[in-house]
Coordinates of C-alpha atoms and ligand atoms in Angstrom, one line a residue:
Chain A
M260 CA -27.1 45.2 -80.0
V261 CA -27.5 41.8 -81.6
E262 CA -24.1 42.2 -83.0
I263 CA -22.6 42.8 -79.6
W264 CA -24.3 39.8 -78.3
K265 CA -22.9 37.6 -81.0
D266 CA -19.4 39.0 -80.5
E267 CA -19.5 38.2 -76.8
I268 CA -20.2 34.6 -77.2
V269 CA -17.3 32.5 -76.0
E270 CA -17.4 28.9 -77.1
H271 CA -17.4 26.5 -74.2
E272 CA -14.2 24.6 -74.5
E273 CA -14.5 22.1 -71.7
F274 CA -17.5 20.3 -72.9
E275 CA -17.4 18.0 -75.8
F276 CA -20.7 16.5 -76.6
P277 CA -21.6 13.9 -79.1
P278 CA -23.8 14.9 -82.1
D279 CA -26.4 17.1 -80.6
P280 CA -29.8 15.5 -80.0
A281 CA -31.1 18.9 -79.1
D282 CA -32.4 19.1 -82.7
D283 CA -35.0 16.6 -81.7
F284 CA -36.1 18.3 -78.5
E285 CA -39.8 18.7 -78.1
W286 CA -40.2 21.7 -75.9
A287 CA -42.5 21.5 -73.1
P288 CA -45.2 24.2 -73.3
A289 CA -43.6 26.5 -70.7
T290 CA -40.2 26.3 -72.2
A291 CA -41.5 26.7 -75.8
E292 CA -43.4 29.7 -74.8
I293 CA -40.4 31.3 -73.2
A294 CA -38.2 30.5 -76.1
G295 CA -40.9 31.9 -78.3
N296 CA -39.4 33.4 -81.4
Q297 CA -35.9 32.7 -80.6
P298 CA -35.5 29.3 -82.2
D299 CA -31.8 29.4 -81.6
L300 CA -32.1 29.9 -77.9
P301 CA -34.8 27.5 -76.7
L302 CA -34.0 26.4 -73.2
N303 CA -33.2 29.4 -71.1
T304 CA -35.0 29.1 -67.9
W305 CA -33.8 32.3 -66.5
Q306 CA -36.2 34.0 -68.9
T307 CA -39.1 32.9 -66.7
T308 CA -38.8 36.4 -65.3
G309 CA -40.1 37.7 -68.5
V310 CA -36.8 39.4 -69.5
S311 CA -35.6 38.0 -72.8
R312 CA -32.1 36.8 -73.0
R313 CA -31.3 39.6 -75.5
D314 CA -32.6 42.3 -73.3
F315 CA -30.8 40.8 -70.4
L316 CA -27.5 40.6 -72.2
R317 CA -27.9 44.1 -73.4
G318 CA -28.2 45.1 -69.8
V319 CA -25.1 43.2 -69.0
V320 CA -23.1 44.6 -71.8
C321 CA -24.1 48.1 -71.3
S322 CA -23.5 48.2 -67.6
G323 CA -20.1 46.5 -68.2
V324 CA -20.7 43.8 -65.7
A325 CA -18.9 40.5 -66.1
V326 CA -19.7 39.4 -69.6
A327 CA -18.6 36.0 -68.3
A328 CA -22.3 35.2 -68.4
A329 CA -21.9 34.7 -72.1
S330 CA -19.4 32.0 -71.7
Y331 CA -22.2 29.9 -70.4
V332 CA -23.3 29.2 -73.9
M333 CA -22.4 25.8 -75.2
V334 CA -21.9 25.1 -78.8
G335 CA -22.7 21.5 -79.8
G336 CA -25.0 21.3 -82.7
I337 CA -23.8 19.9 -86.0
G338 CA -24.3 22.2 -88.9
K339 CA -26.0 24.6 -86.5
A340 CA -24.6 28.1 -86.0
R341 CA -25.2 28.0 -82.3
A342 CA -26.1 25.6 -79.6
A343 CA -29.5 25.3 -78.0
I344 CA -29.0 24.6 -74.4
R345 CA -27.5 26.5 -71.7
G346 CA -27.4 26.6 -67.9
V347 CA -28.5 29.4 -65.6
E348 CA -27.4 32.9 -66.0
R349 CA -24.9 34.2 -63.5
L350 CA -26.5 37.5 -62.8
V351 CA -29.5 37.0 -60.5
S352 CA -31.8 39.1 -58.4
L353 CA -32.0 37.8 -54.9
N354 CA -34.6 38.9 -52.4
I355 CA -32.7 39.1 -49.2
N356 CA -34.3 40.6 -46.1
G357 CA -36.9 42.3 -48.3
K358 CA -34.5 44.0 -50.5
I359 CA -33.7 43.0 -54.1
R360 CA -30.0 42.6 -54.6
R361 CA -28.5 42.1 -58.1
V362 CA -25.5 39.8 -57.8
D363 CA -23.2 37.8 -60.0
V364 CA -23.4 34.2 -58.8
A365 CA -21.5 31.2 -60.1
P366 CA -23.5 28.1 -60.7
N367 CA -21.4 26.2 -58.1
E368 CA -21.8 28.8 -55.4
T369 CA -23.5 28.2 -52.1
L370 CA -26.0 30.6 -50.6
A371 CA -23.7 31.1 -47.5
H372 CA -20.9 32.2 -49.8
T373 CA -23.1 34.6 -51.7
I374 CA -24.5 36.1 -48.5
R375 CA -21.1 36.5 -46.8
Y376 CA -18.7 37.2 -49.6
R377 CA -20.7 38.8 -52.4
L378 CA -23.2 40.7 -50.3
G379 CA -20.9 41.3 -47.3
M380 CA -23.5 40.2 -44.8
T381 CA -21.2 38.3 -42.4
G382 CA -23.8 37.6 -39.7
T383 CA -24.4 34.2 -41.3
K384 CA -21.6 32.0 -40.2
I385 CA -20.0 29.0 -41.8
G386 CA -19.0 26.4 -39.4
C387 CA -18.8 23.0 -41.0
N388 CA -19.8 23.8 -44.6
R389 CA -21.4 20.3 -44.6
A390 CA -24.9 20.6 -43.2
E391 CA -23.7 19.3 -39.9
C392 CA -23.7 22.3 -37.5
G393 CA -26.4 24.9 -38.2
A394 CA -24.2 28.0 -38.0
C395 CA -25.3 29.0 -41.5
T396 CA -29.1 28.6 -40.9
V397 CA -31.2 31.1 -42.9
I398 CA -34.9 31.2 -43.6
S399 CA -35.9 30.7 -47.2
D400 CA -39.6 31.1 -48.0
N401 CA -40.5 30.4 -44.4
V402 CA -38.4 27.3 -43.9
S403 CA -35.1 27.2 -42.2
I404 CA -32.3 25.8 -44.4
Y405 CA -28.5 25.4 -44.2
S406 CA -27.2 28.0 -46.6
C407 CA -23.8 26.3 -46.8
S408 CA -25.5 23.3 -48.5
T409 CA -27.8 25.1 -50.8
L410 CA -26.8 26.5 -54.2
T411 CA -27.8 30.1 -54.5
H412 CA -29.3 29.5 -57.9
M413 CA -31.7 26.9 -56.4
V414 CA -33.4 29.5 -54.2
R415 CA -33.1 32.6 -56.3
G416 CA -36.9 33.0 -56.6
Q417 CA -37.4 32.8 -52.9
K418 CA -37.6 35.2 -50.0
I419 CA -34.4 34.8 -48.0
R420 CA -34.0 36.1 -44.5
T421 CA -30.7 36.3 -42.6
I422 CA -29.8 37.4 -39.1
E423 CA -29.4 40.9 -40.4
G424 CA -33.1 41.1 -41.2
V425 CA -34.5 39.8 -38.0
A426 CA -34.5 43.0 -35.9
S427 CA -37.0 45.7 -36.9
A428 CA -35.9 48.5 -39.1
S429 CA -35.8 50.8 -36.1
G430 CA -33.3 48.5 -34.5
K431 CA -35.6 47.0 -31.9
L432 CA -34.5 43.5 -31.3
H433 CA -36.7 40.5 -32.3
P434 CA -38.2 38.9 -29.2
V435 CA -36.0 35.8 -29.8
Q436 CA -32.9 38.0 -29.8
Q437 CA -34.0 39.8 -26.6
A438 CA -34.9 36.5 -24.9
F439 CA -31.5 35.0 -25.8
I440 CA -29.8 37.9 -24.2
D441 CA -32.0 37.7 -21.1
E442 CA -31.3 34.0 -20.8
L443 CA -27.6 34.4 -21.4
G444 CA -27.7 32.3 -24.5
P445 CA -24.6 33.3 -26.4
Q446 CA -21.3 32.3 -24.9
C447 CA -18.8 32.8 -27.8
G448 CA -21.7 33.7 -30.0
F449 CA -20.6 31.9 -33.1
C450 CA -23.7 29.6 -33.3
T451 CA -26.0 32.4 -32.2
P452 CA -27.2 33.7 -35.6
G453 CA -28.1 30.2 -36.6
Q454 CA -29.8 29.6 -33.3
V455 CA -31.8 32.8 -33.7
M456 CA -32.9 31.9 -37.2
A457 CA -34.0 28.4 -36.1
A458 CA -35.9 29.8 -33.2
V459 CA -37.6 32.6 -35.3
N460 CA -38.6 29.9 -37.8
L461 CA -40.1 27.7 -35.1
L462 CA -42.1 30.5 -33.5
E463 CA -43.5 31.5 -36.8
K464 CA -44.7 28.0 -37.5
N465 CA -45.7 27.2 -33.9
P466 CA -46.0 30.3 -31.6
K467 CA -46.6 28.2 -28.5
P468 CA -44.3 25.2 -28.7
T469 CA -43.9 22.7 -25.9
V470 CA -40.4 22.3 -24.5
D471 CA -40.0 19.1 -26.4
Q472 CA -41.1 20.7 -29.7
A473 CA -38.7 23.5 -29.1
R474 CA -35.9 21.1 -28.3
R475 CA -36.6 19.2 -31.5
A476 CA -36.8 22.3 -33.6
M477 CA -33.5 23.6 -32.3
S478 CA -31.8 20.2 -32.7
G479 CA -30.2 21.1 -36.0
N480 CA -28.0 23.7 -34.4
L481 CA -24.8 22.7 -32.6
C482 CA -23.3 24.9 -29.9
R483 CA -19.7 24.2 -29.1
C484 CA -20.0 26.2 -25.9
G485 CA -22.8 23.9 -24.9
A486 CA -25.3 26.6 -24.1
Y487 CA -28.2 24.5 -25.3
D488 CA -30.3 24.9 -22.2
H489 CA -29.9 28.7 -22.3
Y490 CA -31.0 28.8 -25.9
L491 CA -33.9 26.5 -25.1
K492 CA -35.0 28.7 -22.2
G493 CA -34.6 31.6 -24.5
V494 CA -37.0 30.1 -27.0
M495 CA -39.6 29.4 -24.3
R496 CA -39.2 32.9 -23.0
A497 CA -39.6 34.4 -26.5
A498 CA -42.7 32.2 -27.0
R499 CA -44.3 33.7 -23.9
S500 CA -43.5 37.3 -25.0
V501 CA -44.8 37.1 -28.6
Chain B
M127 CA -11.4 27.9 -47.4
S128 CA -11.6 24.4 -48.6
D129 CA -14.7 22.7 -49.7
Y130 CA -15.2 24.6 -52.9
M131 CA -17.0 22.7 -55.5
H132 CA -15.7 22.1 -59.0
S133 CA -17.3 24.3 -61.6
F134 CA -20.3 23.0 -63.4
E135 CA -23.1 24.1 -65.5
L136 CA -26.4 24.3 -63.7
F137 CA -29.7 23.7 -65.5
E138 CA -33.2 24.6 -64.4
P139 CA -35.5 22.6 -66.7
A140 CA -39.1 23.8 -66.8
S141 CA -40.6 20.4 -67.0
I142 CA -39.8 16.8 -66.3
G143 CA -39.7 16.2 -70.1
D144 CA -36.9 18.8 -70.4
A145 CA -35.1 17.4 -67.4
S146 CA -35.3 14.0 -68.9
K147 CA -33.9 15.3 -72.2
L148 CA -31.1 17.1 -70.5
I149 CA -30.0 14.0 -68.5
N150 CA -30.2 12.0 -71.7
K151 CA -28.1 14.5 -73.5
F152 CA -25.4 14.6 -70.8
G153 CA -25.3 11.0 -69.9
K154 CA -22.5 10.3 -67.4
D155 CA -21.6 13.9 -67.3
G156 CA -25.0 14.8 -66.0
W157 CA -26.3 14.8 -62.4
I158 CA -29.8 15.2 -61.1
I159 CA -30.0 17.4 -58.0
A160 CA -33.0 17.9 -55.8
G161 CA -32.3 19.0 -52.2
G162 CA -28.6 18.7 -52.8
K163 CA -27.9 17.4 -49.3
D164 CA -26.1 14.3 -50.7
S165 CA -24.9 15.7 -53.9
L166 CA -23.1 18.9 -52.7
D167 CA -21.0 16.8 -50.3
W168 CA -19.8 14.8 -53.2
F169 CA -19.0 17.9 -55.1
K170 CA -17.3 19.6 -52.2
D171 CA -15.0 16.6 -51.8
R172 CA -14.4 16.7 -55.6
N173 CA -15.0 13.0 -55.6
K174 CA -17.8 13.3 -58.1
R175 CA -17.4 16.1 -60.7
P176 CA -20.4 16.1 -63.1
K177 CA -20.2 18.8 -65.8
A178 CA -23.9 19.4 -65.9
V179 CA -26.1 19.6 -62.8
I180 CA -29.8 19.5 -63.4
N181 CA -32.0 20.9 -60.7
I182 CA -35.4 19.3 -60.5
A183 CA -36.3 20.6 -57.1
N184 CA -38.4 23.4 -58.6
L185 CA -40.6 21.2 -60.8
K186 CA -44.1 21.5 -59.4
E187 CA -45.2 18.4 -61.1
L188 CA -42.9 16.3 -59.0
R189 CA -44.0 17.9 -55.7
G190 CA -46.8 17.1 -53.4
I191 CA -48.7 14.3 -51.7
K192 CA -51.9 13.1 -53.4
D193 CA -54.7 10.9 -52.3
N194 CA -55.8 8.3 -54.9
K195 CA -58.3 5.6 -54.7
D196 CA -55.9 2.7 -54.0
Y197 CA -52.8 4.5 -53.1
V198 CA -51.2 7.7 -51.9
S199 CA -48.6 9.2 -54.2
I200 CA -45.7 11.2 -53.0
G201 CA -43.9 13.3 -55.6
S202 CA -40.2 12.7 -55.6
V203 CA -39.1 16.2 -54.8
T204 CA -41.6 16.5 -51.9
T205 CA -39.5 17.5 -48.9
L206 CA -39.1 15.4 -45.9
T207 CA -40.7 18.1 -43.8
E208 CA -43.7 18.3 -46.1
M209 CA -44.1 14.5 -45.5
E210 CA -43.7 14.9 -41.7
D211 CA -46.5 17.6 -41.7
S212 CA -48.8 15.7 -44.0
K213 CA -52.2 14.8 -42.4
L214 CA -52.8 12.3 -45.1
L215 CA -49.6 10.3 -44.4
K216 CA -50.2 10.7 -40.7
K217 CA -53.6 9.1 -41.0
H218 CA -52.7 6.3 -43.3
F219 CA -49.0 5.6 -42.9
P220 CA -47.7 6.8 -39.5
V221 CA -44.8 4.4 -39.8
L222 CA -43.5 6.6 -42.6
I223 CA -43.9 9.7 -40.5
D224 CA -41.9 8.1 -37.7
A225 CA -39.1 7.2 -40.1
V226 CA -39.0 10.6 -41.8
S227 CA -39.0 12.6 -38.5
R228 CA -35.9 10.7 -37.4
I229 CA -33.9 11.7 -40.5
A230 CA -30.9 14.1 -40.1
S231 CA -31.9 17.5 -38.7
P232 CA -34.9 19.8 -39.2
Q233 CA -33.0 22.0 -41.7
I234 CA -32.0 19.0 -43.7
R235 CA -35.5 17.7 -43.7
N236 CA -36.7 21.1 -44.9
A237 CA -34.7 20.9 -48.0
G238 CA -34.0 17.1 -48.5
T239 CA -36.4 15.3 -50.7
L240 CA -37.9 11.8 -50.6
G241 CA -36.5 11.0 -54.0
G242 CA -33.0 12.1 -52.8
N243 CA -33.4 10.2 -49.6
V244 CA -34.1 6.9 -51.4
A245 CA -31.6 7.6 -54.2
Q246 CA -28.7 8.7 -51.9
D247 CA -25.4 7.0 -52.1
T248 CA -24.0 4.9 -49.3
R249 CA -22.1 6.6 -46.4
C250 CA -19.1 4.2 -46.3
T251 CA -16.5 6.7 -45.1
Y252 CA -13.7 5.2 -47.3
Y253 CA -15.8 5.5 -50.4
R254 CA -17.0 9.0 -49.5
D255 CA -13.5 10.1 -48.9
G256 CA -12.6 9.1 -52.4
F257 CA -10.7 5.8 -51.8
P258 CA -10.6 3.9 -55.1
C259 CA -12.5 0.9 -53.8
Y260 CA -14.7 -1.6 -55.6
R261 CA -17.7 0.7 -55.6
A262 CA -15.6 3.5 -57.0
G263 CA -14.4 1.3 -59.8
G264 CA -11.2 0.0 -58.1
N265 CA -10.2 -3.5 -57.0
T266 CA -10.3 -3.6 -53.3
C267 CA -12.5 -2.9 -50.3
Y268 CA -10.9 -0.6 -47.7
A269 CA -13.7 -1.3 -45.2
N270 CA -13.1 -5.0 -45.1
T271 CA -9.4 -5.4 -44.1
P272 CA -8.0 -6.6 -40.8
T273 CA -7.4 -3.0 -39.6
A274 CA -10.4 -1.3 -41.3
M275 CA -12.9 0.6 -39.2
N276 CA -16.2 -1.0 -40.2
R277 CA -18.5 -0.3 -37.3
E278 CA -21.2 1.0 -39.6
H279 CA -20.9 -1.7 -42.2
A280 CA -22.9 -4.7 -43.2
V281 CA -23.5 -8.0 -41.5
F282 CA -25.5 -9.6 -44.4
D283 CA -25.3 -10.2 -48.1
V284 CA -21.8 -9.0 -48.6
A285 CA -20.4 -9.2 -52.1
R286 CA -17.0 -7.5 -52.2
C287 CA -18.6 -4.3 -50.9
V288 CA -19.7 -4.2 -47.3
A289 CA -21.5 -0.9 -47.4
V290 CA -25.0 -0.4 -46.0
T291 CA -28.1 1.5 -47.0
P292 CA -28.2 4.9 -45.3
S293 CA -31.8 5.7 -45.8
D294 CA -34.4 5.8 -43.0
T295 CA -37.3 5.9 -45.3
A296 CA -36.2 2.8 -47.2
P297 CA -37.1 0.1 -44.7
A298 CA -40.5 1.8 -44.1
L299 CA -41.2 1.9 -47.9
V300 CA -40.2 -1.7 -48.2
A301 CA -42.5 -2.7 -45.4
L302 CA -45.3 -0.7 -46.9
E303 CA -44.9 -2.4 -50.3
A304 CA -44.3 1.0 -52.0
E305 CA -43.9 1.3 -55.7
M306 CA -41.4 3.6 -57.4
V307 CA -42.4 5.3 -60.6
I308 CA -39.4 6.0 -62.8
S309 CA -39.3 8.0 -66.0
S310 CA -36.6 7.3 -68.6
K311 CA -36.5 8.7 -72.1
G312 CA -40.2 9.6 -72.0
K313 CA -41.2 6.1 -70.8
T314 CA -42.3 5.3 -67.3
R315 CA -41.8 2.1 -65.5
K316 CA -42.8 0.9 -62.0
V317 CA -40.5 -0.9 -59.6
M318 CA -41.4 -2.3 -56.2
A319 CA -39.4 -0.8 -53.4
E320 CA -37.9 -4.2 -52.6
E321 CA -36.4 -4.4 -56.1
F322 CA -35.6 -0.7 -56.3
F323 CA -32.8 -1.0 -53.7
I324 CA -30.0 -3.2 -55.2
G325 CA -27.0 -4.9 -53.6
P326 CA -23.4 -5.1 -54.8
A327 CA -24.0 -8.5 -56.3
T328 CA -26.4 -6.9 -58.8
D329 CA -24.4 -3.8 -59.5
I330 CA -21.6 -2.7 -57.2
T331 CA -21.6 0.9 -58.5
R332 CA -25.2 1.6 -57.8
M333 CA -27.5 1.5 -54.7
T334 CA -30.8 1.6 -56.6
A335 CA -32.4 0.5 -59.8
L336 CA -32.0 4.1 -61.1
K337 CA -29.7 4.3 -64.1
K338 CA -28.0 7.4 -65.2
N339 CA -30.9 8.5 -67.4
D340 CA -33.7 7.8 -65.0
I341 CA -35.7 10.2 -63.0
L342 CA -37.7 9.1 -60.1
V343 CA -41.1 10.7 -60.5
E344 CA -43.2 9.5 -57.6
I345 CA -43.5 7.0 -54.9
R346 CA -46.8 5.2 -54.5
I347 CA -47.9 3.6 -51.3
P348 CA -50.8 1.2 -51.7
K349 CA -53.6 1.6 -49.1
K350 CA -53.3 -2.0 -48.3
W351 CA -51.4 -1.1 -45.1
A352 CA -53.4 2.1 -44.3
G353 CA -54.2 2.2 -40.7
A354 CA -52.2 -1.0 -39.9
K355 CA -50.4 -1.5 -36.7
Y356 CA -46.8 -0.2 -37.1
Y357 CA -43.5 0.2 -35.5
F358 CA -40.4 2.2 -36.4
E359 CA -37.2 2.6 -34.4
K360 CA -33.9 4.0 -35.3
V361 CA -30.7 3.5 -33.3
A362 CA -27.9 6.0 -34.0
D363 CA -25.1 7.5 -32.1
R364 CA -26.7 10.9 -31.8
Q365 CA -30.4 11.7 -32.0
T366 CA -29.8 14.3 -34.7
W367 CA -27.7 14.1 -37.9
D368 CA -26.4 10.6 -37.4
F369 CA -27.3 7.8 -39.8
S370 CA -28.9 4.7 -38.5
L371 CA -26.7 2.0 -37.1
V372 CA -29.7 -0.2 -37.4
N373 CA -33.3 0.8 -37.9
I374 CA -36.5 -1.3 -38.2
A375 CA -39.9 -0.7 -39.7
M376 CA -42.9 -3.0 -39.4
V377 CA -46.5 -2.9 -40.4
A378 CA -48.9 -5.6 -39.3
K379 CA -52.6 -6.5 -39.3
T380 CA -54.3 -8.5 -36.6
S381 CA -57.6 -10.3 -36.4
G382 CA -59.0 -11.9 -33.3
G383 CA -55.8 -11.2 -31.4
K384 CA -53.7 -13.0 -33.9
I385 CA -51.2 -11.5 -36.3
S386 CA -52.7 -12.1 -39.8
E387 CA -50.2 -10.2 -41.9
V388 CA -46.9 -8.6 -41.2
R389 CA -44.0 -7.1 -43.0
M390 CA -40.8 -6.1 -41.4
A391 CA -37.6 -4.6 -42.8
C392 CA -34.4 -3.5 -41.3
G393 CA -31.9 -0.9 -42.5
G394 CA -28.2 -0.5 -41.8
V395 CA -27.4 -4.2 -41.9
Q396 CA -26.8 -4.8 -45.6
C397 CA -26.6 -2.8 -48.8
T398 CA -30.4 -2.9 -49.2
P399 CA -33.2 -2.8 -46.6
R400 CA -33.4 -6.4 -45.3
R401 CA -36.8 -8.0 -45.3
M402 CA -37.0 -10.0 -42.1
T403 CA -38.9 -12.9 -43.6
N404 CA -38.0 -15.4 -40.9
V405 CA -39.5 -13.2 -38.2
E406 CA -42.6 -12.6 -40.4
D407 CA -43.1 -16.3 -40.9
L408 CA -42.7 -16.9 -37.3
L409 CA -45.3 -14.3 -36.3
K410 CA -48.1 -15.1 -38.8
G411 CA -51.0 -16.7 -37.1
E412 CA -49.5 -16.1 -33.6
S413 CA -50.4 -13.6 -31.0
A414 CA -47.8 -11.2 -29.8
G415 CA -46.4 -11.8 -26.4
P416 CA -43.2 -12.5 -24.4
E417 CA -42.8 -15.9 -26.1
M418 CA -43.0 -14.5 -29.6
E419 CA -40.6 -11.7 -28.6
K420 CA -38.0 -14.2 -27.5
L421 CA -38.4 -16.2 -30.7
A422 CA -38.2 -13.1 -32.8
K423 CA -35.1 -12.0 -31.1
R424 CA -33.5 -15.4 -31.7
V425 CA -34.2 -15.6 -35.4
A426 CA -34.0 -12.0 -36.4
A427 CA -30.3 -11.9 -37.2
Q428 CA -29.9 -15.5 -38.2
G429 CA -27.1 -15.9 -40.8
A430 CA -25.5 -12.6 -39.9
K431 CA -21.7 -12.5 -40.2
A432 CA -19.9 -9.7 -38.4
L433 CA -16.9 -7.8 -39.5
N434 CA -14.3 -6.6 -37.0
Y435 CA -16.2 -3.9 -35.4
N436 CA -19.9 -4.4 -36.0
H437 CA -20.8 -7.4 -33.9
F438 CA -23.1 -5.2 -31.9
K439 CA -25.5 -5.0 -34.9
I440 CA -26.5 -8.7 -34.4
P441 CA -28.0 -8.4 -30.9
L442 CA -29.3 -5.0 -31.8
M443 CA -31.3 -6.4 -34.7
G444 CA -32.7 -9.1 -32.4
N445 CA -33.7 -6.5 -29.8
L446 CA -35.3 -4.2 -32.3
A447 CA -37.3 -7.1 -33.7
A448 CA -38.4 -8.1 -30.2
R449 CA -39.5 -4.5 -29.5
A450 CA -41.5 -4.4 -32.7
V451 CA -43.3 -7.5 -31.6
R452 CA -43.9 -6.1 -28.1
S453 CA -45.5 -3.0 -29.7
M454 CA -48.3 -5.3 -30.9
A455 CA -49.0 -6.9 -27.6
Ligands
FAD1 C1 -25.4 15.6 -42.2 C2 -26.4 14.7 -42.8 C3 -27.1 13.8 -42.1 C4 -28.0 13.0 -42.6 N1 -28.7 12.0 -41.8 C5 -29.6 11.2 -42.4 C6 -30.3 10.2 -41.6 O1 -30.1 10.2 -40.4 N2 -31.2 9.4 -42.3 C7 -31.4 9.5 -43.6 O2 -32.2 8.7 -44.1 N3 -30.7 10.4 -44.4 C8 -29.8 11.2 -43.8 N4 -29.2 12.1 -44.6 C9 -29.4 12.1 -46.0 C10 -30.4 13.1 -46.3 O3 -31.6 12.8 -45.8 C11 -30.4 12.9 -47.8 O4 -29.2 13.4 -48.2 C12 -31.5 13.7 -48.4 O5 -32.8 13.2 -48.1 C13 -31.3 13.6 -49.9 O6 -32.2 14.4 -50.5 P1 -31.7 15.5 -51.4 O7 -33.0 15.9 -52.1 O8 -31.0 16.5 -50.7 O9 -30.8 14.7 -52.4 P2 -29.8 15.2 -53.5 O10 -28.4 15.4 -53.0 O11 -30.4 16.3 -54.3 O12 -29.8 13.8 -54.3 C14 -29.2 12.7 -53.8 C15 -29.0 11.7 -54.9 O13 -30.2 11.2 -55.4 C16 -30.4 11.5 -56.8 N5 -31.7 11.9 -57.0 C17 -32.4 12.8 -56.2 N6 -33.7 12.9 -56.7 C18 -33.8 12.1 -57.7 C19 -34.9 11.8 -58.6 N7 -36.1 12.3 -58.5 N8 -34.6 10.9 -59.6 C20 -33.4 10.4 -59.8 N9 -32.4 10.6 -59.0 C21 -32.6 11.5 -57.9 C22 -29.3 12.6 -57.1 O14 -28.9 12.4 -58.4 C23 -28.3 12.2 -56.1 O15 -27.4 11.3 -56.6 C24 -28.3 13.0 -44.0 C25 -27.6 13.9 -44.8 C26 -26.7 14.8 -44.2 C27 -25.9 15.8 -45.1
SF4_2 S1 -17.6 -1.1 -48.2 FE1 -18.1 -0.7 -50.4 S2 -18.0 1.5 -50.5 FE2 -16.9 1.0 -48.6 S3 -14.7 0.7 -49.2 FE3 -15.7 -1.3 -49.4 S4 -16.2 -1.4 -51.5 FE4 -16.0 0.8 -51.1
FES3 S1 -22.0 25.6 -41.9 FE1 -23.9 25.1 -42.7 S2 -24.5 23.5 -41.3 FE2 -22.5 23.9 -40.7
FES4 S1 -22.3 30.1 -28.0 FE1 -20.3 29.4 -28.6 S2 -20.9 27.9 -30.1 FE2 -22.8 28.4 -29.2

């Protein structure tokens, strides 16, 4: 197995670093412990999951999934067989709507992209892709965030909830969804998933908001159809029913 | 779809020591990221393309608001929402809460950090769009030409670049005499908020005292101003998302009906938060009232020089100063 792992290493060509000061690194306790008896692979934060890089790669190689992960090794040390520092692994486990999904994620990939195009959950919309509209709102560890402006790797340890996970497993709509229907919230519906996520997040933090609090909490979600008052009424109706 | 970021290596250091070593190692190819709300826009536009991005948002040692004897410390990756919800800050420094709660939108505050907010780059649209201006290392300023759109730009302390500070927390931190704790190559140093923000005359390519290898660790707010009278107001085109056209932060102490101490700072009018020392001098020893309001309004924007489209900032500054004074009456 170790042989396979060595063979699969692709030298990183793009980077050219000066003589490698990595030799002088003093590892912080956490990192040192993780690196443990792998002196040649000290900084590999993905291993915080307890899976060693070797085990991990074995898994990758065996299952035939993109070995591209190995190209994320950089070679820089002088007189050293292999480099010491590398970035995050591409293959991650994401906790989405209570399910663990294994997925290959590029370091420069946004959460919205991963959700829509890798996991095929297209309920989350991308409007502006610039943190300026709210269409992509999801809940991550109980706070609402713009998934278009979040790197997937930055939230990989967190519990992500998308619009697909809001209704109950039996298909019964969440009170917010029902209230939005009752108040005729959606017009074209493009902003609706984001509005629902923002409202769900608000009611979890504050089950009985005042109108002003609700308006503020929903202020990060644009609606091009201008159905703001309908959504606001929907939030207040949902607050009465939960 | 456009807006794809260039490819980079992402690092998740396990400690601030490792983060520091990484940023030292990569030098100008490295980039610290916390909430990413400023950084990812740069990457999507491909106007900044660091090869190594170092995520510090998950470093617990940089997160949280702690009470100390003489000061309150706020870790640099504490989110703006965490600040907004903090009882400790609410009790001692409500001016900061007012400032924070006016930033961007709820979702941005949920992810954006205080460190990122003070360290964020200017929002000059020419610069952000990748024009090769002075700030980007070129030899002209696109915002200061006869036809340029410069409604958001500076009215004070222009030195080639006419961009302004975008941060809403910055003027509040300057008013509160906050101290920035910066770590660089294993050493820490402290910089007063007032010196932390730098103008183009000092270095046209940076907005703050942070150099490439520096990591902002925490922001300390001395209890000197705990419980003081305060005022914050932000004027922007929309209530959500938009950056301040002008904002103002004030803290003041009164004794026997007279203003004994006061600090006032204004954002959006120059490259750094502007201490309004002439208003402060005027107010000391006086009691707030219509007379003082009028005088404050008159002196607030003294020396301002408008560009083509930002004259409105001059009376706006005066009005905001007058309203700050009125809040003490
Ligand atoms: C649509 C929109 C609207 C906005 N409106 C407002 C507004 O009205 N008022 C306002 O004040 N702000 C506003 N912002 C800015 C937003 O508040 C900031 O972008 C955010 O607070 C930055 O935090 P961050 O953690 O996301 O920064 P990041 O993008 O992670 O970092 C920003 C910069 O700071 C550096 N940095 C971050 N942390 C550290 C550290 N600890 N040490 C050294 N360097 C560091 C990074 O290298 C980077 O250059 C807006 C942003 C957007 C996208
Ligand atoms: S104002 Fe500054 S940042 Fe904007 S174009 Fe001019 S030099 Fe560049
Ligand atoms: S798509 Fe994310 S905020 Fe617009
Ligand atoms: S319903 Fe059409 S954008 Fe909101």
